[in-house]
């Protein structure tokens, strides 16, 4: 006896429109999107440590920079006069070309494979974008730390001569052939002192280390020893963890030690004090980057986009193209929030 046909619930069909492979699998593209986003967020260390802004149109974004007013005593009966112009400038972050990661999967290879190739490839695409993002932010932090000429030098109110150095970065040189764990701890405290001296908020401060520096820090008795951290556990030798040091949250990244880097051709850069700057920098000696989140800005015109080709492309090339990309710009907003810890020896 023949069984009556059943009505299937097709999870990949849009509004009941089925009948072809493309239609039957249309919604399954969301898996690729989710894997890219998940991989990007998991791998991207600097993602939530900086200022981010999204724009819907335009080629750049402006960030106004303002100085300070002063307060003074008023004599009885005297006229209260304004202080005139305040030191003002701007930072302009320009949108780069698309940063793209793509892969073409040969359909015969996919058919022969005993595992899900697309899942692996889409994860790798997300991680590629995350590494590029982190490397760019790390280079800008180093550039910000090395910025020695401030952009608030005109119309400073009387009594604010230190305001110019407040818009410059800081470089801490360990300058030891074989630095110990306590030497690195001392360098992190020097970074905290530099930020404090420039009135930088204690909120959202981070230190990102090379793996070598990170695990050296953990071996300092002052960093994780209970006697130096009475408020509770600050890390673990057994787990290889350290939570806080000198008010900084501590992280590790393979994207700090980049060597001598030349900015890519698609990089538009940013404008600081009227000069165009791109992320060309030598980070050969960089060990750690200490910063507060207002130091670096990212402007996204096109956030992470994921796409996958359809039947026409498969007919022509017997393959499927997976592509992930974003269009964004990056720049140093406040160099005084950036500290590079390096070792010149």
Short mmCIF file of C-alpha atoms in Angstrom, two decimals:
data_model
loop_
_atom_site.label_atom_id
_atom_site.label_comp_id
_atom_site.label_asym_id
_atom_site.label_seq_id
_atom_site.Cartn_x
_atom_site.Cartn_y
_atom_site.Cartn_z
CA UNK A 1 0.00 0.00 0.00
CA UNK A 2 1.48 3.30 -1.09
CA UNK A 3 2.01 5.93 1.56
CA UNK A 4 0.49 9.35 1.12
CA UNK A 5 3.02 12.07 0.29
CA UNK A 6 3.91 14.49 3.05
CA UNK A 7 4.42 18.23 2.92
CA UNK A 8 7.98 19.07 3.87
CA UNK A 9 9.01 22.11 5.86
CA UNK A 10 11.98 23.37 3.83
CA UNK A 11 14.30 25.41 6.03
CA UNK A 12 16.22 26.90 3.12
CA UNK A 13 13.24 28.15 1.09
CA UNK A 14 12.17 31.80 0.95
CA UNK A 15 8.39 32.28 1.14
CA UNK A 16 7.64 28.80 -0.22
CA UNK A 17 9.43 29.47 -3.52
CA UNK A 18 11.17 26.13 -4.21
CA UNK A 19 11.91 23.76 -7.06
CA UNK A 20 15.56 24.45 -7.90
CA UNK A 21 18.77 23.89 -5.96
CA UNK A 22 19.30 27.64 -5.56
CA UNK A 23 15.77 28.20 -4.27
CA UNK A 24 15.82 25.17 -1.98
CA UNK A 25 19.07 26.39 -0.37
CA UNK A 26 18.62 30.16 -0.51
CA UNK A 27 18.46 30.81 3.23
CA UNK A 28 21.37 28.52 4.03
CA UNK A 29 23.74 31.35 3.08
CA UNK A 30 23.10 32.76 6.55
CA UNK A 31 25.36 30.07 7.98
CA UNK A 32 28.29 31.52 6.07
CA UNK A 33 27.48 35.01 7.33
CA UNK A 34 27.23 33.88 10.92
CA UNK A 35 30.50 31.98 10.82
CA UNK A 36 32.39 35.00 9.46
CA UNK A 37 30.96 37.31 12.11
CA UNK A 38 31.60 34.85 14.90
CA UNK A 39 35.19 34.26 13.81
CA UNK A 40 35.83 38.01 13.46
CA UNK A 41 34.50 38.81 16.92
CA UNK A 42 36.34 35.90 18.53
CA UNK A 43 39.73 36.67 17.01
CA UNK A 44 39.62 40.49 16.96
CA UNK A 45 41.38 41.65 20.15
CA UNK A 46 41.11 45.40 19.53
CA UNK A 47 37.48 45.35 18.37
CA UNK A 48 35.85 46.90 21.45
CA UNK A 49 38.89 48.80 22.76
CA UNK A 50 38.63 51.82 20.47
CA UNK A 51 36.13 54.49 19.41
CA UNK A 52 33.90 53.35 16.55
CA UNK A 53 31.51 55.32 14.40
CA UNK A 54 29.35 54.27 11.44
CA UNK A 55 28.46 56.59 8.58
CA UNK A 56 25.87 55.94 5.88
CA UNK A 57 27.59 58.00 3.18
CA UNK A 58 30.63 60.15 2.57
CA UNK A 59 34.35 59.68 2.08
CA UNK A 60 35.55 60.68 5.56
CA UNK A 61 34.48 61.57 9.10
CA UNK A 62 35.51 64.62 11.11
CA UNK A 63 36.44 64.47 14.79
CA UNK A 64 36.69 67.96 16.36
CA UNK A 65 39.53 68.52 18.83
CA UNK A 66 39.20 71.23 21.47
CA UNK A 67 41.55 72.55 24.10
CA UNK A 68 40.76 74.06 27.49
CA UNK A 69 39.64 77.22 29.21
CA UNK A 70 41.08 78.45 32.48
CA UNK A 71 39.41 79.72 35.63
CA UNK A 72 40.44 82.93 37.42
CA UNK A 73 39.42 85.04 40.38
CA UNK A 74 37.12 88.02 39.88
CA UNK A 75 37.79 91.26 41.75
CA UNK A 76 34.69 92.95 43.19
CA UNK A 77 33.13 95.24 40.59
CA UNK A 78 35.42 94.15 37.77
CA UNK A 79 34.14 93.23 34.32
CA UNK A 80 34.02 89.51 33.51
CA UNK A 81 35.57 89.12 30.07
CA UNK A 82 35.67 86.07 27.85
CA UNK A 83 38.89 84.27 27.10
CA UNK A 84 38.60 84.52 23.31
CA UNK A 85 39.43 81.64 21.06
CA UNK A 86 40.03 78.24 22.54
CA UNK A 87 42.63 75.94 21.02
CA UNK A 88 40.80 73.97 18.33
CA UNK A 89 41.64 71.58 15.54
CA UNK A 90 40.27 68.44 13.90
CA UNK A 91 41.17 64.89 13.00
CA UNK A 92 39.75 63.58 9.72
CA UNK A 93 39.56 59.82 9.16
CA UNK A 94 39.25 58.83 5.52
CA UNK A 95 37.58 55.67 4.23
CA UNK A 96 39.92 53.05 2.77
CA UNK A 97 39.28 50.82 -0.20
CA UNK A 98 37.41 47.58 0.49
CA UNK A 99 39.41 45.15 2.60
CA UNK A 100 38.47 41.77 1.19
CA UNK A 101 39.06 38.13 2.02
CA UNK A 102 37.76 35.62 -0.52
CA UNK A 103 38.02 31.97 -1.46
CA UNK A 104 36.92 29.92 -4.50
CA UNK A 105 35.86 26.40 -3.64
CA UNK A 106 36.05 23.90 -6.50
CA UNK A 107 32.79 21.96 -6.46
CA UNK A 108 34.42 18.60 -7.21
CA UNK A 109 36.80 19.02 -4.27
CA UNK A 110 33.82 19.89 -2.09
CA UNK A 111 31.98 16.78 -3.24
CA UNK A 112 34.98 14.55 -2.46
CA UNK A 113 35.60 16.02 0.98
CA UNK A 114 34.40 14.12 4.03
CA UNK A 115 33.95 17.35 6.01
CA UNK A 116 32.26 20.73 5.63
CA UNK A 117 34.73 22.80 3.59
CA UNK A 118 32.59 25.93 3.53
CA UNK A 119 32.39 26.13 7.31
CA UNK A 120 36.18 25.98 7.59
CA UNK A 121 36.80 28.48 4.80
CA UNK A 122 34.22 30.98 6.06
CA UNK A 123 35.79 30.85 9.52
CA UNK A 124 39.21 31.53 8.01
CA UNK A 125 37.82 34.51 6.06
CA UNK A 126 36.48 36.06 9.25
CA UNK A 127 39.78 35.51 11.03
CA UNK A 128 41.70 37.09 8.13
CA UNK A 129 39.66 40.29 8.43
CA UNK A 130 40.10 40.29 12.21
CA UNK A 131 43.88 39.98 11.94
CA UNK A 132 44.01 42.85 9.44
CA UNK A 133 41.86 45.00 11.77
CA UNK A 134 44.07 44.28 14.78
CA UNK A 135 47.30 44.90 12.90
CA UNK A 136 46.02 48.27 11.71
CA UNK A 137 44.99 49.36 15.20
CA UNK A 138 48.31 48.21 16.65
CA UNK A 139 50.25 50.24 14.08
CA UNK A 140 48.17 53.32 14.79
CA UNK A 141 48.73 52.96 18.53
CA UNK A 142 52.48 52.92 17.90
CA UNK A 143 52.17 55.97 15.63
CA UNK A 144 50.06 57.77 18.23
CA UNK A 145 52.60 57.00 20.94
CA UNK A 146 55.38 58.44 18.77
CA UNK A 147 53.47 61.62 17.95
CA UNK A 148 55.68 64.33 19.44
CA UNK A 149 54.07 67.46 17.96
CA UNK A 150 50.64 68.35 19.30
CA UNK A 151 47.86 69.90 17.23
CA UNK A 152 46.61 72.36 19.91
CA UNK A 153 49.34 74.97 19.79
CA UNK A 154 47.47 78.15 18.82
CA UNK A 155 45.26 80.40 20.96
CA UNK A 156 46.17 78.68 24.22
CA UNK A 157 44.81 80.61 27.22
CA UNK A 158 47.41 82.07 29.54
CA UNK A 159 48.55 79.52 32.08
CA UNK A 160 48.02 76.51 29.82
CA UNK A 161 51.53 76.10 28.42
CA UNK A 162 51.44 72.37 29.33
CA UNK A 163 48.42 71.87 27.04
CA UNK A 164 50.60 71.24 24.00
CA UNK A 165 52.31 68.16 25.51
CA UNK A 166 48.86 66.92 26.51
CA UNK A 167 48.25 66.12 22.82
CA UNK A 168 51.40 64.05 22.34
CA UNK A 169 52.09 60.36 22.86
CA UNK A 170 54.51 58.49 25.10
CA UNK A 171 57.21 55.91 24.42
CA UNK A 172 58.56 53.83 27.32
CA UNK A 173 61.88 52.19 26.48
CA UNK A 174 62.77 49.21 28.70
CA UNK A 175 66.33 49.43 27.30
CA UNK A 176 67.59 46.13 28.70
CA UNK A 177 69.20 43.24 26.90
CA UNK A 178 67.39 40.68 29.05
CA UNK A 179 64.43 42.36 30.76
CA UNK A 180 62.94 40.54 33.73
CA UNK A 181 59.28 40.15 34.55
CA UNK A 182 59.54 42.97 37.08
CA UNK A 183 61.12 45.19 34.41
CA UNK A 184 58.00 44.74 32.30
CA UNK A 185 55.80 45.45 35.31
CA UNK A 186 57.72 48.67 35.93
CA UNK A 187 57.21 49.66 32.28
CA UNK A 188 53.44 49.15 32.58
CA UNK A 189 53.37 51.36 35.68
CA UNK A 190 55.37 53.99 33.77
CA UNK A 191 52.68 53.86 31.07
CA UNK A 192 49.96 54.39 33.69
CA UNK A 193 51.88 57.36 35.10
CA UNK A 194 52.17 58.87 31.61
CA UNK A 195 48.41 58.64 31.06
CA UNK A 196 47.66 60.05 34.50
CA UNK A 197 50.00 63.00 33.90
CA UNK A 198 47.96 63.91 30.81
CA UNK A 199 44.58 63.70 32.55
CA UNK A 200 43.51 60.55 30.69
CA UNK A 201 40.51 58.75 32.14
CA UNK A 202 41.27 55.62 34.14
CA UNK A 203 38.27 53.89 32.55
CA UNK A 204 38.77 51.52 29.60
CA UNK A 205 42.55 51.30 29.81
CA UNK A 206 44.18 48.28 28.17
CA UNK A 207 47.61 46.79 27.60
CA UNK A 208 48.05 44.42 24.67
CA UNK A 209 51.30 42.43 24.74
CA UNK A 210 53.23 40.14 22.48
CA UNK A 211 52.82 36.56 23.74
CA UNK A 212 56.41 36.63 25.01
CA UNK A 213 55.80 39.77 27.06
CA UNK A 214 52.43 38.52 28.28
CA UNK A 215 53.80 35.29 29.74
CA UNK A 216 56.80 37.10 31.17
CA UNK A 217 54.44 39.45 33.04
CA UNK A 218 52.63 36.50 34.57
CA UNK A 219 55.89 35.27 36.04
CA UNK A 220 56.27 38.45 38.07
CA UNK A 221 55.39 37.78 41.69
CA UNK A 222 54.07 41.33 41.94
CA UNK A 223 51.54 40.80 39.16
CA UNK A 224 49.72 37.72 40.46
CA UNK A 225 50.98 37.27 44.04
CA UNK A 226 48.20 37.60 46.60
CA UNK A 227 50.36 39.75 48.86
CA UNK A 228 50.39 42.45 46.15
CA UNK A 229 46.71 41.98 45.22
CA UNK A 230 44.74 42.01 48.45
CA UNK A 231 41.38 42.55 46.75
CA UNK A 232 41.42 39.06 45.32
CA UNK A 233 43.04 36.85 42.75
CA UNK A 234 44.53 38.79 39.84
CA UNK A 235 45.66 35.84 37.78
CA UNK A 236 46.90 32.30 37.80
CA UNK A 237 50.23 30.66 37.11
CA UNK A 238 48.45 27.38 36.41
CA UNK A 239 46.01 28.95 33.93
CA UNK A 240 48.47 31.42 32.42
CA UNK A 241 46.23 34.41 33.16
CA UNK A 242 46.59 37.94 34.44
CA UNK A 243 43.61 40.25 34.75
CA UNK A 244 44.80 43.70 35.81
CA UNK A 245 48.04 45.60 36.22
CA UNK A 246 48.37 49.28 37.15
CA UNK A 247 44.71 49.73 36.27
CA UNK A 248 45.08 48.20 32.79
CA UNK A 249 43.25 45.14 31.51
CA UNK A 250 45.91 42.82 30.09
CA UNK A 251 45.64 41.00 26.75
CA UNK A 252 47.91 39.08 24.40
CA UNK A 253 48.07 39.32 20.61
CA UNK A 254 50.25 37.95 17.84
CA UNK A 255 49.61 41.16 15.88
CA UNK A 256 51.95 43.42 17.87
CA UNK A 257 55.28 42.18 16.51
CA UNK A 258 54.80 43.23 12.88
CA UNK A 259 58.31 44.37 12.04
CA UNK A 260 58.86 47.26 9.65
CA UNK A 261 55.49 47.79 7.92
CA UNK A 262 54.63 49.89 4.88
CA UNK A 263 50.99 50.94 4.55
CA UNK A 264 48.99 49.11 1.88
CA UNK A 265 48.01 50.77 -1.39
CA UNK A 266 44.32 50.79 -0.47
CA UNK A 267 44.85 52.66 2.79
CA UNK A 268 43.55 56.25 2.80
CA UNK A 269 44.84 57.16 6.27
CA UNK A 270 43.83 60.16 8.34
CA UNK A 271 44.62 63.86 8.72
CA UNK A 272 46.32 65.03 11.93
CA UNK A 273 47.27 68.67 12.39
CA UNK A 274 46.82 69.23 8.65
CA UNK A 275 49.10 66.38 7.58
CA UNK A 276 48.11 63.09 5.95
CA UNK A 277 49.21 60.04 7.92
CA UNK A 278 49.15 56.35 6.95
CA UNK A 279 50.14 53.37 9.06
CA UNK A 280 53.73 53.00 7.90
CA UNK A 281 55.73 52.24 11.04
CA UNK A 282 58.61 50.11 12.30
CA UNK A 283 57.40 47.95 15.20
CA UNK A 284 60.46 45.71 15.40
CA UNK A 285 61.14 46.68 19.03
CA UNK A 286 57.51 47.01 20.19
CA UNK A 287 56.67 44.75 23.12
CA UNK A 288 53.43 46.16 24.53
CA UNK A 289 50.86 48.83 23.67
CA UNK A 290 49.14 50.64 26.55
CA UNK A 291 46.20 52.87 25.74
CA UNK A 292 42.80 54.26 26.62
CA UNK A 293 39.92 53.65 24.20
CA UNK A 294 39.70 57.30 23.06
CA UNK A 295 43.13 57.06 21.45
CA UNK A 296 42.09 55.40 18.18
CA UNK A 297 39.00 55.83 16.02
CA UNK A 298 37.47 53.56 13.39
CA UNK A 299 34.81 54.74 10.94
CA UNK A 300 32.82 52.12 9.02
CA UNK A 301 31.07 53.01 5.78
CA UNK A 302 30.33 49.41 4.87
CA UNK A 303 30.41 47.07 7.84
CA UNK A 304 31.32 43.41 7.45
CA UNK A 305 29.53 42.04 4.41
CA UNK A 306 29.37 38.40 3.39
CA UNK A 307 28.37 37.09 -0.02
CA UNK A 308 28.36 33.85 -1.98
CA UNK A 309 27.98 33.29 -5.71
CA UNK A 310 25.07 31.44 -7.29
CA UNK A 311 24.49 29.04 -10.19
CA UNK A 312 25.86 31.24 -12.99
CA UNK A 313 29.29 31.44 -11.41
CA UNK A 314 29.25 27.70 -10.72
CA UNK A 315 28.41 26.95 -14.35
CA UNK A 316 31.30 29.08 -15.62
CA UNK A 317 33.97 28.02 -13.10
CA UNK A 318 32.66 24.84 -11.42
CA UNK A 319 33.24 26.61 -8.12
CA UNK A 320 31.63 28.81 -5.49
CA UNK A 321 33.17 32.09 -4.37
CA UNK A 322 32.91 33.03 -0.71
CA UNK A 323 33.71 36.66 0.05
CA UNK A 324 33.87 38.73 3.23
CA UNK A 325 34.77 42.42 3.25
CA UNK A 326 34.36 45.79 4.91
CA UNK A 327 35.03 49.43 4.01
CA UNK A 328 36.33 51.43 6.95
CA UNK A 329 38.82 54.10 7.94
CA UNK A 330 41.15 54.31 10.93
CA UNK A 331 43.05 57.09 12.62
CA UNK A 332 44.71 58.38 15.79
CA UNK A 333 42.24 60.63 17.61
CA UNK A 334 44.11 61.38 20.83
CA UNK A 335 47.82 60.54 20.78
CA UNK A 336 48.03 61.36 24.48
CA UNK A 337 46.02 58.17 25.10
CA UNK A 338 48.69 56.02 23.42
CA UNK A 339 51.81 54.54 25.03
CA UNK A 340 54.28 52.24 23.29
CA UNK A 341 56.43 50.01 25.50
CA UNK A 342 59.47 48.97 23.49
CA UNK A 343 62.93 47.59 24.08
CA UNK A 344 65.72 49.21 22.08
CA UNK A 345 68.26 46.53 23.07
#
